[in-house]
XYZ file of N, CA, C and O in Angstrom:
668
model
N -21.303 31.331 -33.787
C -21.848 30.954 -32.492
C -22.188 29.474 -32.509
O -22.839 28.988 -33.417
N -21.772 28.759 -31.481
C -22.035 27.332 -31.384
C -23.347 27.114 -30.658
O -23.608 27.733 -29.632
N -24.173 26.243 -31.188
C -25.420 25.893 -30.531
C -25.225 24.575 -29.802
O -24.761 23.595 -30.393
N -25.569 24.553 -28.530
C -25.440 23.324 -27.760
C -26.558 22.360 -28.135
O -27.681 22.778 -28.392
N -26.288 21.061 -28.137
C -27.366 20.101 -28.346
C -28.378 20.228 -27.218
O -28.034 20.628 -26.109
N -29.645 19.900 -27.487
C -30.694 20.115 -26.489
C -30.425 19.360 -25.198
O -30.747 19.851 -24.118
N -29.806 18.178 -25.248
C -29.527 17.467 -24.004
C -28.472 18.202 -23.172
O -28.538 18.234 -21.951
N -27.527 18.881 -23.819
C -26.529 19.674 -23.091
C -27.179 20.903 -22.471
O -26.865 21.283 -21.339
N -28.089 21.543 -23.203
C -28.810 22.703 -22.669
C -29.627 22.282 -21.457
O -29.603 22.942 -20.415
N -30.329 21.172 -21.552
C -31.140 20.703 -20.424
C -30.278 20.335 -19.232
O -30.639 20.619 -18.091
N -29.120 19.721 -19.471
C -28.217 19.382 -18.370
C -27.725 20.658 -17.692
O -27.650 20.730 -16.468
N -27.403 21.672 -18.486
C -26.961 22.945 -17.945
C -28.072 23.595 -17.115
O -27.821 24.105 -16.032
N -29.291 23.567 -17.632
C -30.424 24.138 -16.895
C -30.638 23.372 -15.599
O -30.835 23.977 -14.539
N -30.576 22.055 -15.650
C -30.747 21.261 -14.434
C -29.684 21.624 -13.402
O -29.987 21.782 -12.217
N -28.448 21.789 -13.851
C -27.357 22.167 -12.946
C -27.609 23.551 -12.338
O -27.419 23.763 -11.138
N -28.035 24.495 -13.159
C -28.336 25.837 -12.660
C -29.488 25.809 -11.661
O -29.430 26.460 -10.610
N -30.528 25.059 -11.958
C -31.679 24.991 -11.053
C -31.270 24.378 -9.718
O -31.694 24.854 -8.658
N -30.433 23.366 -9.748
C -29.932 22.795 -8.483
C -29.174 23.864 -7.688
O -29.291 23.945 -6.467
N -28.381 24.678 -8.379
C -27.654 25.758 -7.700
C -28.624 26.786 -7.130
O -28.437 27.257 -5.997
N -29.668 27.133 -7.889
C -30.657 28.096 -7.391
C -31.361 27.551 -6.146
O -31.620 28.283 -5.192
N -31.701 26.262 -6.162
C -32.380 25.663 -5.017
C -31.503 25.650 -3.771
O -32.006 25.731 -2.654
N -30.202 25.548 -3.964
C -29.264 25.493 -2.838
C -28.756 26.878 -2.424
O -28.003 26.990 -1.461
N -29.167 27.915 -3.125
C -28.627 29.259 -2.895
C -29.105 29.865 -1.583
O -30.097 29.452 -0.991
N -28.368 30.865 -1.180
C -28.668 31.681 -0.007
C -29.357 32.941 -0.519
O -28.793 33.665 -1.350
N -30.573 33.214 -0.058
C -31.321 34.399 -0.487
C -31.511 35.316 0.707
O -31.864 34.864 1.804
N -31.298 36.614 0.474
C -31.434 37.594 1.562
C -32.034 38.892 1.033
O -31.847 39.242 -0.123
N -32.714 39.604 1.936
C -33.272 40.921 1.623
C -32.962 41.843 2.795
O -32.726 41.402 3.912
N -32.943 43.147 2.489
C -32.529 44.123 3.489
C -33.693 45.035 3.871
O -34.459 45.493 3.019
N -33.781 45.286 5.170
C -34.766 46.237 5.682
C -34.204 46.859 6.949
O -33.716 46.143 7.828
N -34.237 48.188 7.029
C -33.759 48.876 8.224
C -32.305 48.598 8.548
O -31.919 48.563 9.717
N -31.491 48.364 7.531
C -30.077 48.128 7.731
C -29.713 46.690 8.079
O -28.532 46.365 8.192
N -30.710 45.824 8.258
C -30.457 44.420 8.582
C -30.785 43.535 7.386
O -31.736 43.796 6.650
N -30.008 42.462 7.230
C -30.253 41.471 6.186
C -31.015 40.304 6.786
O -30.708 39.845 7.890
N -32.032 39.844 6.053
C -32.895 38.752 6.496
C -32.823 37.595 5.510
O -32.847 37.803 4.302
N -32.776 36.368 6.046
C -32.687 35.163 5.224
C -34.051 34.753 4.678
O -35.077 34.940 5.332
N -34.002 34.136 3.513
C -35.168 33.499 2.903
C -34.716 32.173 2.329
O -33.547 32.005 1.985
N -35.670 31.258 2.177
C -35.323 29.968 1.607
C -36.484 29.460 0.764
O -37.643 29.556 1.167
N -36.141 28.919 -0.387
C -37.141 28.256 -1.214
C -37.681 27.079 -0.412
O -36.934 26.357 0.232
N -38.993 26.923 -0.437
C -39.618 25.832 0.308
C -40.088 26.220 1.688
O -40.756 25.437 2.363
N -39.747 27.440 2.139
C -40.209 27.935 3.430
C -40.959 29.249 3.246
O -40.741 29.964 2.271
N -41.824 29.561 4.205
C -42.543 30.829 4.166
C -41.589 31.989 4.425
O -40.424 31.775 4.788
N -42.106 33.202 4.265
C -41.338 34.429 4.481
C -41.967 35.215 5.626
O -42.580 36.266 5.408
N -41.849 34.730 6.873
C -42.583 35.344 7.983
C -42.234 36.801 8.250
O -43.125 37.592 8.581
N -40.969 37.192 8.109
C -40.610 38.598 8.373
C -41.260 39.517 7.350
O -41.770 40.592 7.705
N -41.276 39.119 6.086
C -41.951 39.925 5.068
C -43.455 39.980 5.320
O -44.081 41.025 5.165
N -44.026 38.854 5.731
C -45.458 38.817 6.020
C -45.810 39.738 7.187
O -46.858 40.395 7.168
N -44.937 39.803 8.196
C -45.175 40.698 9.333
C -45.047 42.170 8.928
O -45.827 43.012 9.362
N -44.039 42.477 8.106
C -43.824 43.860 7.680
C -44.864 44.351 6.678
O -45.210 45.529 6.659
N -45.340 43.445 5.830
C -46.258 43.819 4.744
C -47.469 42.890 4.731
O -47.703 42.167 3.757
N -48.284 42.915 5.802
C -49.379 41.944 5.911
C -50.486 42.130 4.871
O -51.230 41.189 4.606
N -50.587 43.297 4.286
C -51.678 43.565 3.345
C -51.270 43.464 1.879
O -52.076 43.763 1.003
N -50.054 43.042 1.588
C -49.592 43.016 0.195
C -49.715 41.652 -0.471
O -49.830 41.576 -1.683
N -49.625 40.570 0.275
C -49.943 39.241 -0.235
C -48.903 38.508 -1.049
O -48.913 37.292 -1.097
N -48.000 39.221 -1.735
C -46.998 38.541 -2.551
C -45.636 39.203 -2.389
O -45.541 40.408 -2.114
N -44.602 38.390 -2.594
C -43.229 38.850 -2.482
C -42.424 38.138 -3.562
O -42.468 36.911 -3.658
N -41.712 38.905 -4.369
C -40.911 38.288 -5.424
C -39.503 38.843 -5.448
O -39.299 40.046 -5.311
N -38.529 37.951 -5.602
C -37.136 38.366 -5.689
C -36.645 38.140 -7.116
O -36.779 37.050 -7.655
N -36.117 39.216 -7.704
C -35.564 39.091 -9.038
C -34.373 40.005 -9.203
O -34.152 40.910 -8.408
N -33.633 39.747 -10.248
C -32.403 40.467 -10.552
C -32.391 40.789 -12.033
O -33.112 40.170 -12.811
N -31.566 41.731 -12.410
C -31.342 41.998 -13.832
C -29.930 41.576 -14.234
O -29.552 41.688 -15.388
N -29.158 41.094 -13.273
C -27.773 40.697 -13.536
C -27.726 39.382 -14.305
O -28.551 38.494 -14.107
N -26.733 39.267 -15.158
C -26.383 38.019 -15.841
C -27.596 37.301 -16.448
O -27.944 36.198 -16.029
N -28.237 37.909 -17.450
C -29.406 37.279 -18.081
C -29.122 35.836 -18.503
O -28.036 35.532 -19.008
N -30.103 34.966 -18.255
C -30.028 33.525 -18.560
C -28.824 32.875 -17.877
O -28.289 31.885 -18.336
N -28.377 33.503 -16.779
C -27.233 33.005 -15.998
C -25.941 32.952 -16.802
O -25.081 32.102 -16.581
N -25.809 33.891 -17.721
C -24.577 34.042 -18.498
C -23.880 35.301 -17.971
O -24.459 36.388 -18.001
N -22.652 35.138 -17.501
C -21.944 36.242 -16.868
C -21.730 37.403 -17.838
O -21.290 37.221 -18.969
N -22.051 38.599 -17.365
C -21.871 39.837 -18.137
C -20.883 40.741 -17.402
O -20.626 40.560 -16.210
N -20.389 41.728 -18.109
C -19.509 42.719 -17.493
C -20.265 43.460 -16.394
O -21.478 43.679 -16.488
N -19.540 43.858 -15.352
C -20.182 44.548 -14.237
C -20.914 45.808 -14.701
O -22.008 46.100 -14.224
N -20.334 46.554 -15.632
C -20.987 47.778 -16.111
C -22.326 47.466 -16.782
O -23.306 48.201 -16.604
N -22.394 46.393 -17.534
C -23.641 45.975 -18.184
C -24.669 45.577 -17.126
O -25.838 45.964 -17.184
N -24.216 44.808 -16.127
C -25.115 44.395 -15.052
C -25.635 45.588 -14.256
O -26.820 45.652 -13.916
N -24.770 46.531 -13.955
C -25.209 47.706 -13.180
C -26.222 48.549 -13.955
O -27.184 49.058 -13.382
N -26.023 48.690 -15.262
C -26.987 49.436 -16.080
C -28.340 48.711 -16.116
O -29.389 49.341 -15.988
N -28.319 47.411 -16.271
C -29.561 46.633 -16.259
C -30.250 46.736 -14.901
O -31.473 46.872 -14.821
N -29.460 46.726 -13.829
C -30.018 46.849 -12.484
C -30.690 48.214 -12.296
O -31.770 48.310 -11.708
N -30.074 49.276 -12.817
C -30.686 50.614 -12.729
C -32.024 50.641 -13.474
O -33.000 51.211 -12.993
N -32.067 50.011 -14.625
C -33.311 49.971 -15.402
C -34.389 49.180 -14.655
O -35.556 49.605 -14.604
N -34.019 48.055 -14.064
C -34.986 47.277 -13.278
C -35.472 48.076 -12.081
O -36.666 48.114 -11.790
N -34.554 48.733 -11.386
C -34.941 49.568 -10.240
C -35.937 50.644 -10.684
O -36.935 50.898 -10.004
N -35.708 51.262 -11.845
C -36.643 52.271 -12.361
C -38.005 51.649 -12.672
O -39.047 52.243 -12.393
N -37.995 50.453 -13.261
C -39.260 49.765 -13.541
C -40.010 49.438 -12.261
O -41.238 49.566 -12.189
N -39.288 49.018 -11.236
C -39.936 48.716 -9.958
C -40.477 49.986 -9.311
O -41.596 49.997 -8.781
N -39.714 51.066 -9.361
C -40.187 52.337 -8.805
C -41.456 52.796 -9.504
O -42.370 53.336 -8.864
N -41.556 52.561 -10.804
C -42.736 52.978 -11.571
C -43.999 52.225 -11.146
O -45.107 52.706 -11.383
N -43.856 51.066 -10.493
C -45.048 50.330 -10.035
C -45.700 51.000 -8.835
O -46.871 50.759 -8.556
N -44.931 51.819 -8.096
C -45.449 52.441 -6.887
C -45.482 51.486 -5.697
O -45.929 51.862 -4.616
N -45.008 50.267 -5.884
C -45.001 49.274 -4.805
C -43.676 49.309 -4.061
O -42.651 49.707 -4.620
N -43.679 48.852 -2.800
C -42.411 48.801 -2.076
C -41.473 47.751 -2.678
O -41.929 46.709 -3.155
N -40.195 48.050 -2.664
C -39.179 47.073 -3.053
C -37.928 47.348 -2.244
O -37.686 48.476 -1.822
N -37.168 46.284 -2.000
C -36.031 46.345 -1.088
C -34.810 45.682 -1.724
O -34.963 44.756 -2.530
N -33.614 46.109 -1.344
C -32.409 45.434 -1.840
C -32.425 43.953 -1.434
O -32.895 43.597 -0.348
N -31.905 43.113 -2.314
C -31.863 41.676 -2.052
C -30.672 41.085 -2.797
O -30.050 41.762 -3.621
N -30.361 39.843 -2.512
C -29.361 39.135 -3.309
C -29.548 37.635 -3.152
O -30.148 37.150 -2.198
N -29.031 36.928 -4.133
C -28.910 35.483 -4.081
C -27.439 35.162 -4.236
O -26.724 35.840 -4.972
N -26.980 34.132 -3.509
C -25.570 33.764 -3.612
C -25.383 32.301 -3.269
O -26.240 31.678 -2.641
N -24.234 31.780 -3.662
C -23.821 30.466 -3.192
C -23.488 30.610 -1.712
O -23.053 31.677 -1.265
N -23.693 29.550 -0.947
C -23.390 29.628 0.480
C -21.926 29.954 0.732
O -21.593 30.630 1.702
N -21.025 29.531 -0.154
C -19.601 29.832 0.016
C -19.226 31.184 -0.608
O -18.066 31.555 -0.651
N -20.225 31.903 -1.112
C -20.072 33.228 -1.729
C -19.200 33.196 -2.986
O -18.639 34.209 -3.386
N -19.082 32.020 -3.636
C -18.312 31.939 -4.878
C -19.017 32.694 -6.004
O -18.396 33.044 -6.992
N -20.317 32.923 -5.861
C -21.032 33.844 -6.746
C -22.081 34.558 -5.912
O -22.559 34.050 -4.905
N -22.399 35.762 -6.339
C -23.403 36.584 -5.645
C -24.029 37.499 -6.674
O -23.324 38.110 -7.475
N -25.345 37.573 -6.652
C -26.053 38.402 -7.615
C -27.019 39.337 -6.902
O -27.962 38.877 -6.270
N -26.783 40.653 -6.984
C -27.708 41.604 -6.384
C -29.057 41.581 -7.107
O -29.143 41.246 -8.286
N -30.074 41.950 -6.382
C -31.412 42.028 -6.966
C -32.327 42.817 -6.064
O -31.874 43.609 -5.224
N -33.610 42.558 -6.218
C -34.635 43.318 -5.500
C -35.745 42.391 -5.033
O -36.108 41.457 -5.728
N -36.284 42.701 -3.854
C -37.480 42.047 -3.342
C -38.618 43.032 -3.568
O -38.605 44.132 -3.020
N -39.564 42.659 -4.414
C -40.705 43.527 -4.685
C -41.918 42.968 -3.945
O -42.145 41.759 -3.909
N -42.679 43.869 -3.342
C -43.789 43.481 -2.490
C -45.101 43.893 -3.149
O -45.282 45.054 -3.528
N -46.012 42.912 -3.291
C -47.357 43.212 -3.774
C -47.566 43.198 -5.272
O -48.664 43.489 -5.748
N -46.577 42.841 -6.049
C -46.721 42.785 -7.507
C -47.512 41.532 -7.877
O -47.386 40.500 -7.220
N -48.327 41.615 -8.918
C -49.046 40.429 -9.371
C -48.061 39.482 -10.045
O -47.030 39.908 -10.580
N -48.391 38.216 -10.047
C -47.492 37.211 -10.617
C -47.257 37.440 -12.106
O -46.127 37.307 -12.582
N -48.288 37.823 -12.849
C -48.093 38.049 -14.286
C -47.149 39.219 -14.549
O -46.286 39.149 -15.428
N -47.232 40.278 -13.762
C -46.320 41.412 -13.932
C -44.906 41.058 -13.474
O -43.918 41.491 -14.072
N -44.815 40.262 -12.422
C -43.514 39.798 -11.946
C -42.820 38.960 -13.022
O -41.660 39.187 -13.353
N -43.563 38.008 -13.591
C -42.998 37.169 -14.648
C -42.620 37.994 -15.877
O -41.602 37.729 -16.522
N -43.421 39.017 -16.194
C -43.106 39.877 -17.345
C -41.795 40.626 -17.104
O -40.965 40.742 -18.021
N -41.584 41.126 -15.894
C -40.313 41.799 -15.584
C -39.148 40.814 -15.650
O -38.078 41.137 -16.171
N -39.363 39.631 -15.147
C -38.318 38.615 -15.209
C -37.928 38.323 -16.657
O -36.740 38.259 -16.982
N -38.920 38.170 -17.518
C -38.636 37.917 -18.941
C -37.962 39.126 -19.580
O -37.030 38.975 -20.367
N -38.419 40.339 -19.236
C -37.828 41.549 -19.805
C -36.328 41.603 -19.526
O -35.548 42.035 -20.380
N -35.925 41.159 -18.345
C -34.516 41.217 -17.972
C -33.807 39.868 -18.164
O -32.685 39.680 -17.698
N -34.453 38.949 -18.874
C -33.810 37.713 -19.292
C -33.453 36.752 -18.178
O -32.493 35.991 -18.297
N -34.228 36.759 -17.102
C -33.867 35.922 -15.963
C -34.351 34.486 -16.124
O -35.517 34.246 -16.429
N -33.464 33.562 -15.906
C -33.800 32.144 -15.964
C -34.556 31.722 -14.701
O -35.496 30.943 -14.768
N -34.149 32.251 -13.560
C -34.783 31.869 -12.305
C -35.094 33.065 -11.430
O -34.314 34.009 -11.351
N -36.260 33.020 -10.791
C -36.674 34.020 -9.815
C -37.304 33.268 -8.640
O -37.556 32.065 -8.726
N -37.562 33.976 -7.557
C -38.167 33.344 -6.390
C -39.422 34.116 -6.020
O -39.446 35.355 -6.049
N -40.486 33.372 -5.658
C -41.809 33.951 -5.448
C -42.451 33.381 -4.188
O -42.411 32.176 -3.960
N -43.011 34.253 -3.378
C -43.776 33.852 -2.197
C -45.167 34.453 -2.268
O -45.336 35.614 -2.625
N -46.147 33.661 -1.902
C -47.503 34.139 -1.669
C -47.725 34.026 -0.171
O -47.313 33.030 0.445
N -48.354 35.027 0.411
C -48.575 35.071 1.860
C -49.046 33.705 2.377
O -49.976 33.116 1.832
N -48.362 33.209 3.405
C -48.733 31.953 4.034
C -48.275 30.700 3.312
O -48.528 29.589 3.773
N -47.593 30.855 2.179
C -47.154 29.712 1.380
C -45.619 29.659 1.324
O -44.962 30.678 1.452
N -45.072 28.468 1.073
C -43.614 28.379 0.933
C -43.125 29.047 -0.350
O -43.859 29.134 -1.342
N -41.890 29.516 -0.309
C -41.275 30.141 -1.477
C -41.088 29.144 -2.605
O -40.855 27.962 -2.379
N -41.216 29.646 -3.836
C -41.128 28.821 -5.029
C -40.084 29.385 -5.974
O -39.976 30.594 -6.136
N -39.333 28.500 -6.594
C -38.410 28.879 -7.648
C -39.186 28.845 -8.954
O -39.820 27.847 -9.282
N -39.159 29.946 -9.697
C -39.832 30.016 -10.998
C -38.734 30.002 -12.059
O -37.860 30.860 -12.062
N -38.788 29.015 -12.943
C -37.745 28.813 -13.942
C -38.325 29.018 -15.330
O -39.275 28.339 -15.719
N -37.747 29.962 -16.063
C -38.215 30.268 -17.418
C -37.556 29.308 -18.416
O -36.730 29.702 -19.233
N -37.907 28.039 -18.284
C -37.385 26.979 -19.147
C -38.303 25.780 -19.005
O -39.163 25.750 -18.115
N -38.117 24.816 -19.868
C -38.840 23.555 -19.724
C -38.044 22.639 -18.795
O -36.823 22.755 -18.686
N -38.741 21.762 -18.133
C -38.114 20.878 -17.163
C -37.356 19.769 -17.879
O -37.940 18.991 -18.628
N -36.049 19.672 -17.645
C -35.301 18.551 -18.210
C -35.808 17.236 -17.609
O -36.078 17.164 -16.407
N -35.947 16.215 -18.422
C -36.479 14.929 -17.968
C -35.679 14.377 -16.794
O -36.243 13.827 -15.847
N -34.348 14.529 -16.826
C -33.521 13.973 -15.768
C -33.626 14.760 -14.462
O -33.155 14.296 -13.428
N -34.258 15.911 -14.502
C -34.350 16.712 -13.282
C -35.337 16.118 -12.296
O -35.158 16.200 -11.096
N -36.410 15.540 -12.790
C -37.435 15.023 -11.894
C -38.351 16.145 -11.433
O -38.283 17.261 -11.935
N -39.183 15.849 -10.484
C -40.129 16.839 -9.970
C -39.627 17.401 -8.650
O -39.001 16.709 -7.870
N -39.910 18.645 -8.416
C -39.636 19.288 -7.142
C -40.867 20.111 -6.823
O -41.298 20.928 -7.640
N -41.423 19.909 -5.654
C -42.682 20.569 -5.311
C -42.562 22.089 -5.203
O -43.566 22.785 -5.184
N -41.336 22.601 -5.158
C -41.154 24.042 -5.006
C -40.571 24.703 -6.250
O -40.029 25.804 -6.165
N -40.676 24.046 -7.402
C -40.180 24.599 -8.662
C -41.331 24.704 -9.650
O -42.059 23.739 -9.866
N -41.500 25.885 -10.216
C -42.476 26.111 -11.288
C -41.707 26.255 -12.589
O -40.919 27.196 -12.750
N -41.907 25.325 -13.516
C -41.288 25.390 -14.846
C -42.263 26.142 -15.725
O -43.411 25.740 -15.880
N -41.838 27.262 -16.310
C -42.756 28.160 -17.014
C -42.932 27.835 -18.484
O -43.751 28.470 -19.147
N -42.214 26.861 -18.983
C -42.359 26.468 -20.396
C -42.751 24.993 -20.453
O -42.292 24.201 -19.646
N -43.562 24.645 -21.440
C -43.973 23.261 -21.614
C -42.752 22.398 -21.890
O -41.793 22.844 -22.520
N -42.805 21.186 -21.422
C -41.677 20.273 -21.563
C -42.137 18.962 -22.170
O -43.204 18.465 -21.807
N -41.347 18.364 -23.051
C -41.672 17.042 -23.549
C -41.811 16.033 -22.386
O -42.556 15.099 -22.463
N -41.062 16.285 -21.297
C -41.117 15.393 -20.141
C -42.471 15.467 -19.440
O -42.837 14.564 -18.703
N -43.223 16.540 -19.679
C -44.523 16.699 -19.034
C -45.650 16.040 -19.833
O -46.795 16.112 -19.440
N -45.310 15.464 -20.960
C -46.289 14.753 -21.766
C -46.872 15.604 -22.771
O -47.796 15.880 -23.269
């Protein structure tokens, strides 16, 4: 197995994060698909679930954004769905994709989960990026990596690992 130099890993992460920020995010309710965007609130979710306070979108597909066989992804998705069902909280079908649909990843919108439990599920399924909304606040991209120095700051990105660039 070849190990990439740290600057190549950081460049790859920066590229992936840019793709996540530009992605199209949607969730389904009552047979209709609804748009979401990082940096904007989630008014339809807030109207449907006014007493839950948080909304998180995550997937079990392609851990660390490394493409896996469809059968592997579907099995991981079933396990995530079972974990979400065990919380007793509402969750809905969702997906993230490139605007040109050159890639698309199914996932779930979970309503009312605490941030620590959401992050734990994300780590369990090896996700590099997830999206999180708190009632009345803009959506945030949560990245399970350190911020590459060349990436700069983005007010809607939470880097979950300490970075040399952060001092």
